[in-house]
XYZ file of C-alpha atoms in Angstrom:
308
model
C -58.697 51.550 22.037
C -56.897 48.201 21.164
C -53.492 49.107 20.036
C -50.412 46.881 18.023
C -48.564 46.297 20.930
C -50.676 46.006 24.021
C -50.289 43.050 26.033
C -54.141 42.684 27.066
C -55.832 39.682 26.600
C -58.699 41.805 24.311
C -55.608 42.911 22.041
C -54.203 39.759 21.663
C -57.565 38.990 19.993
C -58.741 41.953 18.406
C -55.504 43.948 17.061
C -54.978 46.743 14.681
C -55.801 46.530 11.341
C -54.632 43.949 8.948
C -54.163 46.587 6.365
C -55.478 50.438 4.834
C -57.604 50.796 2.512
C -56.455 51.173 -0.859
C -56.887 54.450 -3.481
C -59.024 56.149 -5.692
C -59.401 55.556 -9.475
C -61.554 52.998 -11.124
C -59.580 50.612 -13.287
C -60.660 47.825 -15.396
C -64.222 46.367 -16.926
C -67.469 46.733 -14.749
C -68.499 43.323 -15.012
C -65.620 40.225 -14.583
C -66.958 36.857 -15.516
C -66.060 33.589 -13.604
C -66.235 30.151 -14.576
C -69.118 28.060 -15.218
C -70.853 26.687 -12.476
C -68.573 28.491 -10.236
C -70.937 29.364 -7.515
C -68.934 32.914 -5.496
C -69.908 33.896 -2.018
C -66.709 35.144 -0.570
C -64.427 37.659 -2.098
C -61.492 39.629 -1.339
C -58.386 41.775 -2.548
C -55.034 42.754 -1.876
C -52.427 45.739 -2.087
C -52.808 44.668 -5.880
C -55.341 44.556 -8.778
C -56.595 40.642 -7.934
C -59.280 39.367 -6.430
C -59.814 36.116 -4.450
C -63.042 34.414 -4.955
C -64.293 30.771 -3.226
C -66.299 28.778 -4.623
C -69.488 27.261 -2.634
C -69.382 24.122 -4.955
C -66.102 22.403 -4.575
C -64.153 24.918 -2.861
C -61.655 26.267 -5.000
C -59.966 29.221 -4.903
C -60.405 31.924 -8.248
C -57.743 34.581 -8.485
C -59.046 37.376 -10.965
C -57.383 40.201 -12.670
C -59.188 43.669 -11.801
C -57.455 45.071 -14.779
C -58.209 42.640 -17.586
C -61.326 40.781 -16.151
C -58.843 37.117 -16.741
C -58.097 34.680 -14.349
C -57.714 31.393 -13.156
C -58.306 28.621 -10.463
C -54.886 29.197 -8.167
C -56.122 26.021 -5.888
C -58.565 23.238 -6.550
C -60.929 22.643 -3.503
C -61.281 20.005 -1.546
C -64.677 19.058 -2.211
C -66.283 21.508 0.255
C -67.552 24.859 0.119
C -65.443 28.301 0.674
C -67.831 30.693 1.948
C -65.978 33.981 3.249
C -62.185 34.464 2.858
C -59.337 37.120 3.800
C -56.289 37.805 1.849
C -53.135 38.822 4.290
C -49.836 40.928 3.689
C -48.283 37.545 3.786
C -49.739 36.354 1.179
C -52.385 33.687 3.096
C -56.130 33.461 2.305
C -58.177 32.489 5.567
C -61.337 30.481 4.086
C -64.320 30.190 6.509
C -65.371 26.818 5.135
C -68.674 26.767 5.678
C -69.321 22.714 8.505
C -65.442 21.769 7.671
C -64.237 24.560 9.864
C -61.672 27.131 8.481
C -58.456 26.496 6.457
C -55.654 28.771 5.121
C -54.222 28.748 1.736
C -51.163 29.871 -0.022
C -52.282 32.561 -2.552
C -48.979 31.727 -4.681
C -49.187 28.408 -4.542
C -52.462 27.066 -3.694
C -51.198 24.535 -0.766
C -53.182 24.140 2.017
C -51.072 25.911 5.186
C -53.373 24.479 8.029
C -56.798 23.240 8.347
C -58.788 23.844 12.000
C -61.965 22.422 13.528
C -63.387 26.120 14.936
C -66.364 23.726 17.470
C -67.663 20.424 17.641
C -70.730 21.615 18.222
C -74.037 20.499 15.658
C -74.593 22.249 13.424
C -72.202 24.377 12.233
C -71.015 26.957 9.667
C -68.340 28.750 9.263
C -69.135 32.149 7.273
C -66.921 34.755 6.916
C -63.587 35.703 8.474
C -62.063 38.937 9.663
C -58.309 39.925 9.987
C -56.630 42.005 12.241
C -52.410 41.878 12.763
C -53.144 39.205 15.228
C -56.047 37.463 14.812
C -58.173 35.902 12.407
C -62.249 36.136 13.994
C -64.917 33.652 12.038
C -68.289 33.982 13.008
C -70.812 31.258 12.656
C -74.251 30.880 11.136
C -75.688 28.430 13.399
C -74.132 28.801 16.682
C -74.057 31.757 19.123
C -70.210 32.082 18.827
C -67.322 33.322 16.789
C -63.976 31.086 17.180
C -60.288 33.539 17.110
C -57.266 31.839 15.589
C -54.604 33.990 17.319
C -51.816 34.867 15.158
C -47.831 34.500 16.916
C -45.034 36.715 16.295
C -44.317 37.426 12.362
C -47.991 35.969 12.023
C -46.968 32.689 12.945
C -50.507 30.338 12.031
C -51.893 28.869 15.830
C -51.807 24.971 16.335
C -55.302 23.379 15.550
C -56.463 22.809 19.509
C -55.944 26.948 19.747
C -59.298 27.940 18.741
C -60.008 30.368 20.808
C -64.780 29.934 21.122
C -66.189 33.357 22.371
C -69.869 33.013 23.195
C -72.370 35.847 22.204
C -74.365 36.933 24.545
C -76.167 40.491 25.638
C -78.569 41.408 22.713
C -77.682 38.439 20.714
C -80.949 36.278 20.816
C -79.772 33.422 18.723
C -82.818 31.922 16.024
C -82.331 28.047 16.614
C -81.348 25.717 13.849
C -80.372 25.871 10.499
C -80.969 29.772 10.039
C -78.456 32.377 9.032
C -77.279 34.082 12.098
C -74.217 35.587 12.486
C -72.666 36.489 8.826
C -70.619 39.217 8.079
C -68.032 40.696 10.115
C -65.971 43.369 10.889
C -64.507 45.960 13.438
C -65.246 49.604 14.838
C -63.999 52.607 13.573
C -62.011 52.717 16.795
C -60.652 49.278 17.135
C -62.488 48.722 20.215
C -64.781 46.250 19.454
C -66.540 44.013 16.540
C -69.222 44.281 14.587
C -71.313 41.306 13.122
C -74.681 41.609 11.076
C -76.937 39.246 12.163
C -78.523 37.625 8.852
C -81.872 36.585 9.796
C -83.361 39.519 11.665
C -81.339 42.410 9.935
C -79.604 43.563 12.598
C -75.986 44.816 13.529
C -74.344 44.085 16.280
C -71.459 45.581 18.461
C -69.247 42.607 20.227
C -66.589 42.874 22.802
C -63.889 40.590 21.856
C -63.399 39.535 25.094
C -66.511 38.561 26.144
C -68.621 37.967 23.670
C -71.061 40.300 25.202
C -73.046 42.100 22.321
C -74.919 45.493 22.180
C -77.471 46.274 19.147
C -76.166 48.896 16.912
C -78.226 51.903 16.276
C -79.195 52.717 13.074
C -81.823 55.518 13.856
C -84.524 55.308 10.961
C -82.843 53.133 8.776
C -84.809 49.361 7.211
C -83.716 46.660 8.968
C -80.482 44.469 7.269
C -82.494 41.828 6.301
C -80.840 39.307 4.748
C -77.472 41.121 5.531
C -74.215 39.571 4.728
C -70.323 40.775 3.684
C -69.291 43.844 5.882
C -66.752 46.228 4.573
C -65.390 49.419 6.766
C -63.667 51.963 5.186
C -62.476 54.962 7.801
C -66.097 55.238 9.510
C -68.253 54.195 6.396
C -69.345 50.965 6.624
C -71.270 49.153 3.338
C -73.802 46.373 4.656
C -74.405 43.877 1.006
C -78.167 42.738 1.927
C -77.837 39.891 -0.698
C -81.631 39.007 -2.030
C -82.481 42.718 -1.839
C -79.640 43.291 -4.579
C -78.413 46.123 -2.447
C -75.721 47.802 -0.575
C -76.689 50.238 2.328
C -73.798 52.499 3.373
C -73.779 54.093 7.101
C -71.269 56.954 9.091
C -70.543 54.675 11.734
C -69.755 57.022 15.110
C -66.286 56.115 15.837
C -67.400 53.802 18.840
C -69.487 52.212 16.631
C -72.166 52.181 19.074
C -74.705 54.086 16.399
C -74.503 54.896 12.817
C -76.273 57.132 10.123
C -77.681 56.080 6.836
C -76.042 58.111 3.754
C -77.338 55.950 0.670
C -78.290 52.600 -0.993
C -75.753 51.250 -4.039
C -78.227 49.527 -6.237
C -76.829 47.877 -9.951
C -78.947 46.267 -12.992
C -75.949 43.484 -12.806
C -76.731 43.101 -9.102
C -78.037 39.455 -9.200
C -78.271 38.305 -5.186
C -74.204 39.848 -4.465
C -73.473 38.345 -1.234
C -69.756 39.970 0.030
C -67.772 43.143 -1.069
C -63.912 44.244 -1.329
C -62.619 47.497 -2.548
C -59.775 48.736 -4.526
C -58.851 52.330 -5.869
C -62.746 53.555 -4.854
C -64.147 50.996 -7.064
C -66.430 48.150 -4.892
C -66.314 44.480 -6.234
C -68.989 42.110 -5.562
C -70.039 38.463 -6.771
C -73.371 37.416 -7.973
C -74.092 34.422 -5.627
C -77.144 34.048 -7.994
C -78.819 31.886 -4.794
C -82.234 32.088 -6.994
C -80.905 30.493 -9.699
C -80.568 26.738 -9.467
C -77.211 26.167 -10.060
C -75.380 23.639 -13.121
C -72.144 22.976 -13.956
C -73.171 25.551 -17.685
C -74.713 28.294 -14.440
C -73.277 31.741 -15.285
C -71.438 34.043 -12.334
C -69.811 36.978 -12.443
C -67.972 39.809 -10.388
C -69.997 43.275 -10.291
C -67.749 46.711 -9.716
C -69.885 49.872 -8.792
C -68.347 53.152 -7.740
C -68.022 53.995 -3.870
């Protein structure tokens, strides 16, 4: 196991985790609106009752209020999408930004910390994001890689030529072009290793951090994760959000997370293509992406919370 404090170079990329998870008791209304024309895909929350959401049309960051369903925009966009995004204990939102690379943000004050080209490579997209005490992992949709940002003592932020690119390789059979690969992302139950879910052909994959090198997950009997997307791994559950299926299938990972066991499929009538999850107090929190809908500026979005 990787632990907070090893010197190896797999630790220096992989960590412990960023944070626990939080409690028990549902709070607040079941369904939290967003703005107009809004357009979620990435969400996440802190130690306290507010989520972060980015927005897929001009990038800006939503903070809403678990408790009272309010919010506001806490930092305009740039112009660009936000696809996934991580909140840390300091108070920094990594936003996988989708071909502009990855950026973090000030959750206070909505300033821009640093901005980094993760490849140069055609084409690109940055997805979603992962946070451990030292590193921040991206995977991307269109290239067989995911790009570290190594974090330095007291979570110093990396210099923009520090992007660390770690090819996939092993089971990983990349679909060429403009096809959703590698999406959501997260670690083992152990701390050994990641795991991304591979959009496109519904499967999970277990990837050494140092190599890249990937091994298929086993999932027994289970459907395939078609269409798979945000990851979310509490103690050795782990909740796959299969977006256009308006589902969430939930697996006992073993703590390798070499195979795992389906339990159960979360299904909602408010489900309406979620794409990413986030917990807090046993309650799950999930915006509609709505990708079937064309969107408008008058397009309606909200935030769905079903029980764990």
């Amino acid at each position: 196991m990787l632990m907070a404090g090893a010197v190896t170079a797999g630790a220096v990329l992989l960590g412990s985790p960023a944070r626990a998870a939080a409690g028990s008791a549902k709070t607040g209304p079941g369904v939290i609106p967003l703005p107009d024309g809004f357009r979620p895909e990435g969400i996440t929350i802190g130690g306290g009752p507010y989520a972060y959401l980015g927005s897929l049309g001009d990038g800006s960051i939503y903070r809403a209020d678990l408790r009272t369903g309010e919010g506001r925009i806490i930092s305009t966009g740039p112009g660009t999408p936000s696809v996934g995004l991580k909140l840390d204990d300091r108070g920094r939102l990594f936003v996988a930004g989708r071909g502009e690379g990855a950026r973090v943000v000030d959750a206070r004050t909505g300033e821009i910390l640093a901005s980094y080209t993760l490849t140069t490579a055609t084409p690109t997209f940055a997805n979603d994001v992962f946070l451990t005490r030292r590193t921040a992992w991206f995977t991307d949709s269109y290239q067989p890689a995911l790009y570290a940002l190594p974090l330095g003592r007291g979570g110093a932020l990396p210099d923009a030529d520090d992007v660390v690119r770690v090819g996939l390789s092993g089971d990983w059979s990349q679909v060429p072009g403009e096809v959703v690969n590698a999406n959501g992302i997260t670690r083992t139950p152990d701390g050994t290793a990641l795991l991304v879910v591979q959009s496109g052909v519904g499967a999970l994959h277990r990837v050494d951090p140092r190599t890249g090198v990937t091994h298929l997950v086993d999932l027994g009997d289970a459907a395939p994760l078609t269409n798979g997307d945000g990851l979310l791994l509490i103690g050795r559950t782990l909740y796959v959000v299969q977006n256009r299926q308006n589902a969430i299938d939930v697996f006992t990972l073993a703590a390798d997370g070499t195979s795992g066991v389906f339990q159960k499929r979360v299904t909602d009538p408010d489900f309406d293509v979620p794409t990413t999850v986030a917990e807090y107090h046993g309650t799950l929190y999930l915006p509609n992406a709505r990708f079937t809908t064309t969107p408008t500026p008058d397009t309606t979005y909200a935030v769905v919370a079903v029980r764990r």
